[in-house]
Amino acid sequence: DTLAALAYLIFPWKWPAWREGEFPGQAEVKIKNYFNIKYAHVFDSGRSALYFALKALGAGAGAEVLVQAYTCVVVSNAIKLNGAKPVYLDVGDDFNINPDELEKKITPQTKILIIQHTFGQPARLNELIAIAKTHNLKIIEDCAHALGARYQGQLVGTFGHIGMLSFGSDKIISSARGGGLITNDDEINKKINNYKNSLPPSSYGKIFQHLAHYPIFYAGKALYSFKIGKILLKLAKNLNIINKIIYPEEKAGEMGKNYPARLPNCLAKILVNQLNDLNKIIDHQKYIASLYDKMISNKNIQLPLNGQSDCVYLRYPILVREPKKLLRYAKKQGVILGDWYSTPIAPADSSRNSAGYRAGSCPKAELLAGRSVNLPTDRQITDKQVLRI
């Protein structure tokens, strides 16, 4: 991936293919074939994909969209930018929507249910879909964490009206930034296709940032245990050489600059390469999770998803009493742990008021957010690193 990105950055004859080319179409075909579904579309980001999924299903002024707490602010932003209102549902021990909470929050204004499969653990789809059908709700499956996960043998993303995918820098497969939508519905597909075809290409500056992400992170991770790696990553972010995962305006409830747009051809090339390796990546993540299952025996640590065979383990979540203390300690040892999610609407410095979340409305999500840390499972994690972690 780093070599492919460097080739697009360094070789002048590659520059005309940054924006347009064959690879977005190839990626869509691969996604469609993988899911055995009629239609697939790629976009510049998961947040853009979700925005258009909501738009295609009629989210608008006066509509309510049900979404779980313990989620990312870009989800509530996509709802609000369509003119709709996010209504938050509490979660269960699996970090996903508690079906018992769903019925309580449905009103005559409720139009859409977003079902998030957190950390790659499928939500309780049978119960959620049954309730949604009773109330004639449209369903979007948020598979940003869960590409390749299955529920009762069927791929998640194929149960609802639309499945949303993300190919961001911290997802199961990554083109630095990117997203997708899948559907079997002809009318919904026409709308999504029209939205996509009307989009501008991504800006050259933004594409440069996404391509630069690969060599800079490659070097930064390799040198992270030395101070130079940390300095390199910090400088690259502060100088806007690489993209930020979430921008300040998004934390304030607005759409980020340069979104939405089409997926650049050069990033789609990297996406195609990774789609070819998807099953290997998932197998690796499940294997790493199985090692954590066996090796973590400290009674002060809870393993909420221990041994969940259907989970694809984008991250391996644990619950501890003092997560901030653990994160600081690990960082001093050169181990990067994750804090997804330290608040019900992440990241922690996002505006809860702008997101429409009321403190105390989802107590389980708040409890989990106050105790959760997650361990890495990505392709670079080896058996030796698991032992150290």
Tab-separated table of C-alpha atoms in Angstrom:
chain	number	residue	atom	x	y	z
A	1	ASP	CA	0.000	0.000	0.000
A	2	THR	CA	2.831	2.375	0.862
A	3	LEU	CA	4.644	1.597	-2.393
A	4	ALA	CA	1.456	2.203	-4.390
A	5	ALA	CA	0.931	5.548	-2.635
A	6	LEU	CA	4.576	6.551	-3.193
A	7	ALA	CA	4.301	5.695	-6.889
A	8	TYR	CA	1.342	8.084	-7.263
A	9	LEU	CA	3.218	10.769	-5.325
A	10	ILE	CA	6.610	10.485	-7.027
A	11	PHE	CA	6.094	9.526	-10.687
A	12	PRO	CA	4.759	12.369	-12.895
A	13	TRP	CA	3.136	9.965	-15.349
A	14	LYS	CA	0.930	8.747	-12.474
A	15	TRP	CA	-0.355	12.230	-11.555
A	16	PRO	CA	-3.115	12.387	-14.231
A	17	ALA	CA	-4.627	9.230	-12.674
A	18	TRP	CA	-5.024	10.714	-9.182
A	19	ARG	CA	-8.656	11.677	-9.679
A	20	GLU	CA	-10.143	9.679	-12.552
A	21	GLY	CA	-9.601	6.145	-13.813
A	22	GLU	CA	-10.767	2.542	-13.789
A	23	PHE	CA	-10.320	1.671	-10.119
A	24	PRO	CA	-13.493	3.114	-8.511
A	25	GLY	CA	-15.513	0.951	-10.916
A	26	GLN	CA	-13.339	-2.076	-10.141
A	27	ALA	CA	-13.827	-1.526	-6.418
A	28	GLU	CA	-17.605	-1.376	-6.858
A	29	VAL	CA	-17.623	-4.650	-8.790
A	30	LYS	CA	-15.510	-6.368	-6.125
A	31	ILE	CA	-17.766	-5.108	-3.329
A	32	LYS	CA	-20.892	-6.155	-5.206
A	33	ASN	CA	-19.497	-9.637	-5.829
A	34	TYR	CA	-18.282	-10.035	-2.244
A	35	PHE	CA	-21.716	-9.263	-0.827
A	36	ASN	CA	-23.570	-11.019	-3.669
A	37	ILE	CA	-25.738	-7.922	-3.936
A	38	LYS	CA	-27.173	-6.006	-6.899
A	39	TYR	CA	-25.627	-2.571	-6.398
A	40	ALA	CA	-22.513	-1.048	-4.839
A	41	HIS	CA	-21.226	2.538	-4.879
A	42	VAL	CA	-18.033	4.123	-3.541
A	43	PHE	CA	-17.558	7.638	-2.173
A	44	ASP	CA	-14.759	9.781	-0.797
A	45	SER	CA	-15.638	8.823	2.810
A	46	GLY	CA	-17.927	6.855	5.084
A	47	ARG	CA	-19.528	10.082	6.323
A	48	SER	CA	-20.442	11.035	2.744
A	49	ALA	CA	-21.825	7.536	2.123
A	50	LEU	CA	-23.992	7.735	5.250
A	51	TYR	CA	-25.209	11.218	4.314
A	52	PHE	CA	-26.448	9.938	0.954
A	53	ALA	CA	-27.917	6.752	2.447
A	54	LEU	CA	-30.053	8.899	4.750
A	55	LYS	CA	-30.970	11.221	1.892
A	56	ALA	CA	-32.030	8.284	-0.305
A	57	LEU	CA	-34.315	6.971	2.455
A	58	GLY	CA	-36.053	10.301	2.960
A	59	ALA	CA	-34.355	11.780	6.021
A	60	GLY	CA	-35.377	15.415	6.104
A	61	ALA	CA	-36.971	18.189	8.114
A	62	GLY	CA	-39.240	16.812	10.844
A	63	ALA	CA	-37.945	13.249	10.537
A	64	GLU	CA	-36.361	11.399	13.443
A	65	VAL	CA	-33.508	8.962	12.915
A	66	LEU	CA	-32.788	6.391	15.613
A	67	VAL	CA	-29.110	5.776	16.284
A	68	GLN	CA	-27.228	4.301	19.186
A	69	ALA	CA	-25.132	6.214	21.680
A	70	TYR	CA	-21.516	5.005	21.917
A	71	THR	CA	-20.915	6.203	18.378
A	72	CYS	CA	-19.010	8.843	16.398
A	73	VAL	CA	-20.069	12.454	15.911
A	74	VAL	CA	-19.904	12.105	12.103
A	75	VAL	CA	-22.977	9.835	12.326
A	76	SER	CA	-25.083	12.480	14.063
A	77	ASN	CA	-23.671	15.088	11.658
A	78	ALA	CA	-24.919	13.117	8.639
A	79	ILE	CA	-28.391	12.967	10.196
A	80	LYS	CA	-28.495	16.677	11.057
A	81	LEU	CA	-27.121	17.779	7.681
A	82	ASN	CA	-30.113	16.064	6.080
A	83	GLY	CA	-32.380	18.216	8.262
A	84	ALA	CA	-33.429	15.290	10.470
A	85	LYS	CA	-33.096	14.833	14.229
A	86	PRO	CA	-30.931	12.122	15.836
A	87	VAL	CA	-32.628	10.191	18.648
A	88	TYR	CA	-30.226	8.120	20.734
A	89	LEU	CA	-30.748	4.534	21.895
A	90	ASP	CA	-28.923	2.889	24.753
A	91	VAL	CA	-26.751	-0.177	24.202
A	92	GLY	CA	-26.250	-3.586	25.743
A	93	ASP	CA	-23.125	-5.354	26.959
A	94	ASP	CA	-22.141	-6.033	23.318
A	95	PHE	CA	-21.763	-2.262	22.595
A	96	ASN	CA	-24.705	-2.447	20.171
A	97	ILE	CA	-28.341	-1.272	20.375
A	98	ASN	CA	-30.349	-2.902	23.135
A	99	PRO	CA	-33.590	-3.984	21.366
A	100	ASP	CA	-35.537	-3.347	24.579
A	101	GLU	CA	-34.689	0.346	24.192
A	102	LEU	CA	-35.853	0.612	20.585
A	103	GLU	CA	-39.604	0.380	21.121
A	104	LYS	CA	-39.464	3.122	23.776
A	105	LYS	CA	-38.032	5.742	21.406
A	106	ILE	CA	-40.246	5.266	18.332
A	107	THR	CA	-42.656	8.127	17.601
A	108	PRO	CA	-44.846	9.031	14.591
A	109	GLN	CA	-41.888	11.114	13.334
A	110	THR	CA	-39.440	8.178	13.366
A	111	LYS	CA	-38.483	7.267	9.804
A	112	ILE	CA	-35.099	5.513	9.851
A	113	LEU	CA	-33.155	3.169	12.143
A	114	ILE	CA	-29.355	3.036	11.887
A	115	ILE	CA	-28.029	-0.282	13.197
A	116	GLN	CA	-24.337	-0.053	14.128
A	117	HIS	CA	-22.209	-3.209	14.405
A	118	THR	CA	-19.656	-1.924	16.933
A	119	PHE	CA	-16.083	-3.290	16.820
A	120	GLY	CA	-17.283	-5.786	14.180
A	121	GLN	CA	-19.728	-7.522	16.541
A	122	PRO	CA	-23.099	-7.994	14.768
A	123	ALA	CA	-26.055	-6.352	16.487
A	124	ARG	CA	-29.141	-8.384	17.439
A	125	LEU	CA	-30.582	-8.075	13.965
A	126	ASN	CA	-33.557	-10.427	14.229
A	127	GLU	CA	-35.053	-8.483	17.130
A	128	LEU	CA	-34.200	-5.039	15.768
A	129	ILE	CA	-35.517	-5.743	12.264
A	130	ALA	CA	-38.750	-7.266	13.594
A	131	ILE	CA	-39.478	-4.094	15.602
A	132	ALA	CA	-38.488	-1.855	12.671
A	133	LYS	CA	-40.833	-3.710	10.297
A	134	THR	CA	-43.715	-3.395	12.739
A	135	HIS	CA	-43.281	0.391	12.660
A	136	ASN	CA	-42.439	0.613	8.940
A	137	LEU	CA	-38.952	2.001	9.543
A	138	LYS	CA	-36.249	2.085	6.898
A	139	ILE	CA	-32.983	0.444	7.990
A	140	ILE	CA	-29.375	1.465	7.382
A	141	GLU	CA	-26.736	-0.956	8.619
A	142	ASP	CA	-23.640	0.938	9.714
A	143	CYS	CA	-20.894	-1.562	8.873
A	144	ALA	CA	-18.006	0.890	9.299
A	145	HIS	CA	-16.527	-1.490	11.912
A	146	ALA	CA	-17.907	-4.701	10.511
A	147	LEU	CA	-16.909	-5.389	6.904
A	148	GLY	CA	-17.041	-9.181	6.548
A	149	ALA	CA	-18.924	-9.913	9.784
A	150	ARG	CA	-21.792	-12.394	9.576
A	151	TYR	CA	-25.039	-12.776	11.475
A	152	GLN	CA	-26.455	-16.312	11.373
A	153	GLY	CA	-24.256	-16.998	8.353
A	154	GLN	CA	-25.300	-13.922	6.331
A	155	LEU	CA	-23.034	-10.913	5.779
A	156	VAL	CA	-24.061	-7.851	7.769
A	157	GLY	CA	-24.950	-4.960	5.505
A	158	THR	CA	-27.361	-7.141	3.498
A	159	PHE	CA	-30.229	-7.204	6.028
A	160	GLY	CA	-31.375	-3.580	5.809
A	161	HIS	CA	-32.433	-1.328	2.951
A	162	ILE	CA	-28.855	0.017	2.688
A	163	GLY	CA	-25.507	-1.133	4.056
A	164	MET	CA	-22.877	1.556	4.724
A	165	LEU	CA	-19.139	0.787	4.575
A	166	SER	CA	-16.073	2.783	5.581
A	167	PHE	CA	-12.516	2.510	4.272
A	168	GLY	CA	-10.916	5.088	6.573
A	169	SER	CA	-7.435	4.862	8.013
A	170	ASP	CA	-8.546	2.877	11.056
A	171	LYS	CA	-10.969	0.448	9.464
A	172	ILE	CA	-10.719	-3.246	8.502
A	173	ILE	CA	-9.524	-2.324	5.031
A	174	SER	CA	-8.307	1.179	4.326
A	175	SER	CA	-7.674	3.476	1.403
A	176	ALA	CA	-6.802	6.241	3.932
A	177	ARG	CA	-10.281	7.675	3.374
A	178	GLY	CA	-13.278	6.221	1.545
A	179	GLY	CA	-16.763	4.814	1.949
A	180	GLY	CA	-19.390	2.751	0.186
A	181	LEU	CA	-23.070	1.874	0.005
A	182	ILE	CA	-24.700	-1.423	-0.973
A	183	THR	CA	-28.360	-2.168	-1.713
A	184	ASN	CA	-30.663	-4.575	-3.516
A	185	ASP	CA	-33.400	-1.970	-4.011
A	186	ASP	CA	-33.738	-0.619	-7.575
A	187	GLU	CA	-35.333	2.722	-6.610
A	188	ILE	CA	-32.875	3.397	-3.814
A	189	ASN	CA	-30.027	2.549	-6.179
A	190	LYS	CA	-31.241	5.098	-8.754
A	191	LYS	CA	-31.194	7.835	-6.134
A	192	ILE	CA	-27.750	6.907	-4.845
A	193	ASN	CA	-26.381	6.704	-8.383
A	194	ASN	CA	-27.737	10.166	-9.192
A	195	TYR	CA	-26.168	11.629	-6.044
A	196	LYS	CA	-22.808	10.022	-6.825
A	197	ASN	CA	-22.764	11.151	-10.464
A	198	SER	CA	-23.427	14.763	-9.435
A	199	LEU	CA	-20.442	14.900	-7.066
A	200	PRO	CA	-17.233	16.824	-7.786
A	201	PRO	CA	-13.858	15.051	-7.753
A	202	SER	CA	-11.782	15.230	-4.586
A	203	SER	CA	-9.373	18.168	-4.420
A	204	TYR	CA	-5.729	17.578	-5.287
A	205	GLY	CA	-4.664	18.869	-1.871
A	206	LYS	CA	-6.894	16.374	-0.091
A	207	ILE	CA	-5.692	13.507	-2.301
A	208	PHE	CA	-2.075	14.440	-1.529
A	209	GLN	CA	-2.810	14.265	2.217
A	210	HIS	CA	-4.375	10.811	1.868
A	211	LEU	CA	-1.480	9.462	-0.213
A	212	ALA	CA	1.101	10.975	2.157
A	213	HIS	CA	-0.628	9.165	5.033
A	214	TYR	CA	0.915	5.854	3.914
A	215	PRO	CA	4.674	6.594	3.905
A	216	ILE	CA	4.443	8.883	6.950
A	217	PHE	CA	2.538	6.342	9.060
A	218	TYR	CA	4.799	3.553	7.829
A	219	ALA	CA	7.845	5.460	9.089
A	220	GLY	CA	6.096	6.805	12.183
A	221	LYS	CA	5.000	3.359	13.382
A	222	ALA	CA	8.418	1.835	12.701
A	223	LEU	CA	10.103	4.572	14.746
A	224	TYR	CA	7.371	5.017	17.373
A	225	SER	CA	9.338	3.473	20.206
A	226	PHE	CA	11.930	6.182	19.528
A	227	LYS	CA	10.860	9.800	19.979
A	228	ILE	CA	11.436	10.543	16.303
A	229	GLY	CA	8.352	8.504	15.279
A	230	LYS	CA	6.053	10.453	17.597
A	231	ILE	CA	7.555	13.758	16.454
A	232	LEU	CA	7.127	12.807	12.777
A	233	LEU	CA	3.443	11.920	13.194
A	234	LYS	CA	2.695	15.024	15.261
A	235	LEU	CA	4.448	17.353	12.804
A	236	ALA	CA	2.706	15.765	9.823
A	237	LYS	CA	-0.698	16.353	11.425
A	238	ASN	CA	0.038	19.860	12.688
A	239	LEU	CA	1.425	20.949	9.314
A	240	ASN	CA	-1.568	19.376	7.466
A	241	ILE	CA	0.711	17.115	5.446
A	242	ILE	CA	-1.614	14.236	6.286
A	243	ASN	CA	-5.357	14.278	6.871
A	244	LYS	CA	-6.990	14.422	10.289
A	245	ILE	CA	-9.466	11.651	11.076
A	246	ILE	CA	-12.040	14.177	12.326
A	247	TYR	CA	-11.765	17.915	11.712
A	248	PRO	CA	-12.670	20.690	14.204
A	249	GLU	CA	-15.708	21.768	12.181
A	250	GLU	CA	-17.027	18.193	12.300
A	251	LYS	CA	-16.636	18.114	16.083
A	252	ALA	CA	-18.771	21.273	16.099
A	253	GLY	CA	-21.509	19.545	14.076
A	254	GLU	CA	-20.708	20.640	10.525
A	255	MET	CA	-19.677	18.732	7.406
A	256	GLY	CA	-15.923	18.724	6.893
A	257	LYS	CA	-14.370	20.753	4.103
A	258	ASN	CA	-14.082	19.059	0.687
A	259	TYR	CA	-16.860	16.563	1.509
A	260	PRO	CA	-18.785	15.020	-0.136
A	261	ALA	CA	-16.868	14.087	-3.277
A	262	ARG	CA	-16.038	11.146	-5.511
A	263	LEU	CA	-13.508	8.534	-4.398
A	264	PRO	CA	-10.172	9.354	-6.073
A	265	ASN	CA	-8.916	6.773	-8.542
A	266	CYS	CA	-5.534	6.432	-6.812
A	267	LEU	CA	-7.159	5.591	-3.460
A	268	ALA	CA	-9.538	3.192	-5.189
A	269	LYS	CA	-6.455	1.375	-6.546
A	270	ILE	CA	-5.287	0.762	-2.949
A	271	LEU	CA	-8.835	-0.237	-1.996
A	272	VAL	CA	-8.941	-2.841	-4.777
A	273	ASN	CA	-5.643	-4.318	-3.555
A	274	GLN	CA	-7.006	-4.582	-0.014
A	275	LEU	CA	-10.342	-6.058	-1.104
A	276	ASN	CA	-8.315	-8.900	-2.624
A	277	ASP	CA	-6.879	-9.587	0.857
A	278	LEU	CA	-10.085	-9.057	2.852
A	279	ASN	CA	-10.571	-12.633	4.041
A	280	LYS	CA	-6.909	-12.897	5.104
A	281	ILE	CA	-7.225	-9.654	7.066
A	282	ILE	CA	-10.369	-10.851	8.843
A	283	ASP	CA	-8.795	-14.220	9.657
A	284	HIS	CA	-5.773	-12.445	11.113
A	285	GLN	CA	-7.900	-10.166	13.282
A	286	LYS	CA	-9.893	-13.121	14.615
A	287	TYR	CA	-6.644	-14.955	15.365
A	288	ILE	CA	-5.196	-11.984	17.269
A	289	ALA	CA	-8.461	-11.701	19.230
A	290	SER	CA	-8.240	-15.402	20.133
A	291	LEU	CA	-4.750	-14.796	21.563
A	292	TYR	CA	-6.054	-11.951	23.732
A	293	ASP	CA	-8.908	-14.246	24.838
A	294	LYS	CA	-6.398	-16.814	26.063
A	295	MET	CA	-3.696	-14.554	27.485
A	296	ILE	CA	-5.604	-11.880	29.424
A	297	SER	CA	-6.284	-13.391	32.826
A	298	ASN	CA	-6.213	-10.293	35.057
A	299	LYS	CA	-9.465	-10.274	37.024
A	300	ASN	CA	-9.568	-6.468	36.964
A	301	ILE	CA	-10.132	-6.628	33.194
A	302	GLN	CA	-13.488	-7.566	31.648
A	303	LEU	CA	-13.576	-9.163	28.188
A	304	PRO	CA	-17.096	-8.355	26.960
A	305	LEU	CA	-16.755	-9.982	23.514
A	306	ASN	CA	-14.652	-12.963	24.621
A	307	GLY	CA	-14.918	-15.779	22.074
A	308	GLN	CA	-17.595	-14.193	19.854
A	309	SER	CA	-17.132	-16.196	16.646
A	310	ASP	CA	-19.212	-13.878	14.414
A	311	CYS	CA	-17.191	-10.778	15.355
A	312	VAL	CA	-14.473	-9.567	12.968
A	313	TYR	CA	-12.731	-7.601	15.764
A	314	LEU	CA	-11.850	-4.288	14.169
A	315	ARG	CA	-10.608	-3.598	17.705
A	316	TYR	CA	-10.515	-5.872	20.749
A	317	PRO	CA	-12.475	-4.087	23.500
A	318	ILE	CA	-11.751	-4.485	27.186
A	319	LEU	CA	-13.291	-2.804	30.227
A	320	VAL	CA	-11.079	-1.466	33.035
A	321	ARG	CA	-11.618	0.799	36.033
A	322	GLU	CA	-9.150	3.524	35.003
A	323	PRO	CA	-8.832	3.617	31.203
A	324	LYS	CA	-6.962	6.951	31.019
A	325	LYS	CA	-4.300	5.663	33.396
A	326	LEU	CA	-3.880	2.494	31.327
A	327	LEU	CA	-3.666	4.443	28.041
A	328	ARG	CA	-0.983	6.744	29.467
A	329	TYR	CA	1.025	3.844	30.843
A	330	ALA	CA	0.862	1.907	27.568
A	331	LYS	CA	1.946	4.966	25.583
A	332	LYS	CA	5.033	5.335	27.780
A	333	GLN	CA	5.884	1.731	26.885
A	334	GLY	CA	5.499	2.465	23.145
A	335	VAL	CA	2.197	0.563	22.918
A	336	ILE	CA	-0.650	2.378	21.167
A	337	LEU	CA	-4.049	1.404	22.583
A	338	GLY	CA	-7.375	2.866	21.464
A	339	ASP	CA	-10.032	4.847	23.315
A	340	TRP	CA	-13.041	4.082	21.105
A	341	TYR	CA	-15.253	5.423	22.610
A	342	SER	CA	-14.412	7.402	25.732
A	343	THR	CA	-17.707	9.325	25.568
A	344	PRO	CA	-21.206	8.409	24.247
A	345	ILE	CA	-20.595	10.708	21.256
A	346	ALA	CA	-16.940	10.515	20.265
A	347	PRO	CA	-14.424	12.054	20.147
A	348	ALA	CA	-14.488	13.473	23.654
A	349	ASP	CA	-14.029	17.077	22.492
A	350	SER	CA	-17.088	16.942	20.196
A	351	SER	CA	-20.066	19.130	21.026
A	352	ARG	CA	-22.744	16.984	22.680
A	353	ASN	CA	-25.208	19.853	22.364
A	354	SER	CA	-24.638	20.066	18.634
A	355	ALA	CA	-25.015	16.279	18.352
A	356	GLY	CA	-28.312	16.484	20.248
A	357	TYR	CA	-27.247	14.088	22.995
A	358	ARG	CA	-28.658	14.644	26.493
A	359	ALA	CA	-26.450	13.547	29.387
A	360	GLY	CA	-27.950	10.629	31.326
A	361	SER	CA	-30.251	9.517	28.500
A	362	CYS	CA	-28.199	6.403	27.698
A	363	PRO	CA	-26.675	5.242	31.005
A	364	LYS	CA	-25.247	1.954	29.738
A	365	ALA	CA	-23.440	3.694	26.867
A	366	GLU	CA	-22.034	6.207	29.351
A	367	LEU	CA	-20.902	3.422	31.682
A	368	LEU	CA	-19.127	1.550	28.855
A	369	ALA	CA	-17.557	4.758	27.537
A	370	GLY	CA	-16.150	5.469	30.985
A	371	ARG	CA	-14.426	2.089	31.180
A	372	SER	CA	-13.497	0.996	27.651
A	373	VAL	CA	-10.081	0.592	26.079
A	374	ASN	CA	-9.387	-1.348	22.917
A	375	LEU	CA	-6.401	-3.353	21.808
A	376	PRO	CA	-5.089	-3.407	18.227
A	377	THR	CA	-5.809	-6.346	15.917
A	378	ASP	CA	-4.583	-4.978	12.581
A	379	ARG	CA	-2.330	-6.709	10.067
A	380	GLN	CA	0.870	-5.379	11.637
A	381	ILE	CA	0.175	-7.027	15.010
A	382	THR	CA	2.246	-10.193	15.496
A	383	ASP	CA	2.192	-12.939	18.128
A	384	LYS	CA	5.245	-11.329	19.734
A	385	GLN	CA	3.506	-7.955	19.926
A	386	VAL	CA	0.415	-9.564	21.474
A	387	LEU	CA	2.611	-10.906	24.266
A	388	ARG	CA	4.056	-7.441	24.873
A	389	ILE	CA	0.618	-5.776	24.798
